[in-house]
XYZ file of C-alpha atoms in Angstrom:
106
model
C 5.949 -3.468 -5.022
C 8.853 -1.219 -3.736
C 10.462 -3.657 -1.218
C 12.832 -0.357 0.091
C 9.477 0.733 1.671
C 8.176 -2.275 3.098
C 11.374 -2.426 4.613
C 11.400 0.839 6.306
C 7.824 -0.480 7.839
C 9.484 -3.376 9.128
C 12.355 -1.637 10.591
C 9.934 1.321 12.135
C 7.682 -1.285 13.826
C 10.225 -4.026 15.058
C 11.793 -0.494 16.703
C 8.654 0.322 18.361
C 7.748 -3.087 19.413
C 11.325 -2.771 20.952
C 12.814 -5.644 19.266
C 16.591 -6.147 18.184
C 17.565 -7.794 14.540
C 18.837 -10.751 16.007
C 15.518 -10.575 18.186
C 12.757 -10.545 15.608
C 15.042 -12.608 12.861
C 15.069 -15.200 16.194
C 11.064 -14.740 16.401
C 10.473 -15.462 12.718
C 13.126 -18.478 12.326
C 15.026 -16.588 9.722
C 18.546 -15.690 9.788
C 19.557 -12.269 11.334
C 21.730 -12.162 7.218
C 17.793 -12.470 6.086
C 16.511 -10.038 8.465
C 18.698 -7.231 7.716
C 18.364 -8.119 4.069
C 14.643 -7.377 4.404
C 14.921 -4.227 6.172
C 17.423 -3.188 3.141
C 14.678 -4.110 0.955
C 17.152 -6.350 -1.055
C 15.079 -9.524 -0.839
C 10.941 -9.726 -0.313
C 9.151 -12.314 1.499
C 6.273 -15.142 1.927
C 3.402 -13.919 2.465
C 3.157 -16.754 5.666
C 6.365 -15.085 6.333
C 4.097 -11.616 6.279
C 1.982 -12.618 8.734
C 3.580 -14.599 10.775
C 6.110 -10.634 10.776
C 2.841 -8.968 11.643
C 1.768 -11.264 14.579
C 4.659 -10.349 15.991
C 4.828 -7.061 15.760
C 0.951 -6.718 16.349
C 0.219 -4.716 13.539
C -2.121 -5.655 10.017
C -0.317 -6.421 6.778
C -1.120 -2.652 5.445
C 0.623 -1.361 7.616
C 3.549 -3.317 6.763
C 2.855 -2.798 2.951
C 2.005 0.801 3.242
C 3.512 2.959 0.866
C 4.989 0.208 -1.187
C 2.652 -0.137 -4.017
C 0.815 2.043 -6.031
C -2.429 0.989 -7.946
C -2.654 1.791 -11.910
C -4.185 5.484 -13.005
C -7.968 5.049 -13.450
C -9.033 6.741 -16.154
C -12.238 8.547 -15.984
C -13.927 7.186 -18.538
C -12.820 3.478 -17.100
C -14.971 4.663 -13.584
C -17.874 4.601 -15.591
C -17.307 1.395 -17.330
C -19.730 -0.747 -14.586
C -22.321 1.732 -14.259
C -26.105 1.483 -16.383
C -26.295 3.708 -19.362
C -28.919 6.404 -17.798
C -25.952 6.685 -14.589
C -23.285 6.920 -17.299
C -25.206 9.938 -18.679
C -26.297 11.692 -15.322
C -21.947 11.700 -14.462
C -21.272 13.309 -18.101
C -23.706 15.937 -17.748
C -22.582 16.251 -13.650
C -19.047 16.807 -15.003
C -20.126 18.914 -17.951
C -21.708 21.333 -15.190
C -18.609 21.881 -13.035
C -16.552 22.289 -16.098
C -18.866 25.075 -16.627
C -18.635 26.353 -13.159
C -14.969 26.315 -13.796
C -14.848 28.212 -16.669
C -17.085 30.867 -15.557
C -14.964 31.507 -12.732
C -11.721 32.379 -15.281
């Protein structure tokens, strides 16, 4: 999780709710030190901490956390891991087809 980003959240929404620091640090029962710290992105936090952030602010935890994590590359084969056989099949020959289509238009 890139805490730099979650930070920049923080700091864009506690601006827009119109809160100082000191103000929001006071709100949460953290130290303004702590505060800044977060906004910096130097230290993370609770997730009660989290909430408690976003209750404040009046905004859901993805918006706090957006941008600051990136899920693992799916491979394509890995999509199809779940599906029945005669599926599995059906998306081969679907993706066969456009890779046709593709080539035909080269």
């Amino acid at each position: 999780m890139n805490s730099k980003v979650i930070g920049i959240n923080i700091k864009k929404y506690r601006k827009a709710a119109g809160l100082t620091q000191e103000r929001l640090a006071e709100l949460l029962d953290i130290s303004t030190v702590h505060m800044s710290h977060m906004e910096c992105g130097h230290v993370s936090m609770s997730i009660e901490l989290l909430l408690k952030l976003c209750g404040i602010l009046n905004v859901s935890p993805n918006h706090i956390l957006n941008g600051a994590y990136k899920l693992p590359p799916t491979s394509p084969d890995s999509i199809l891991d779940d599906l029945p056989e005669d599926t599995k099949l059906l998306a081969y020959k679907i993706v066969e087809l456009l890779r046709i289509h593709e080539q035909g238009k080269n």
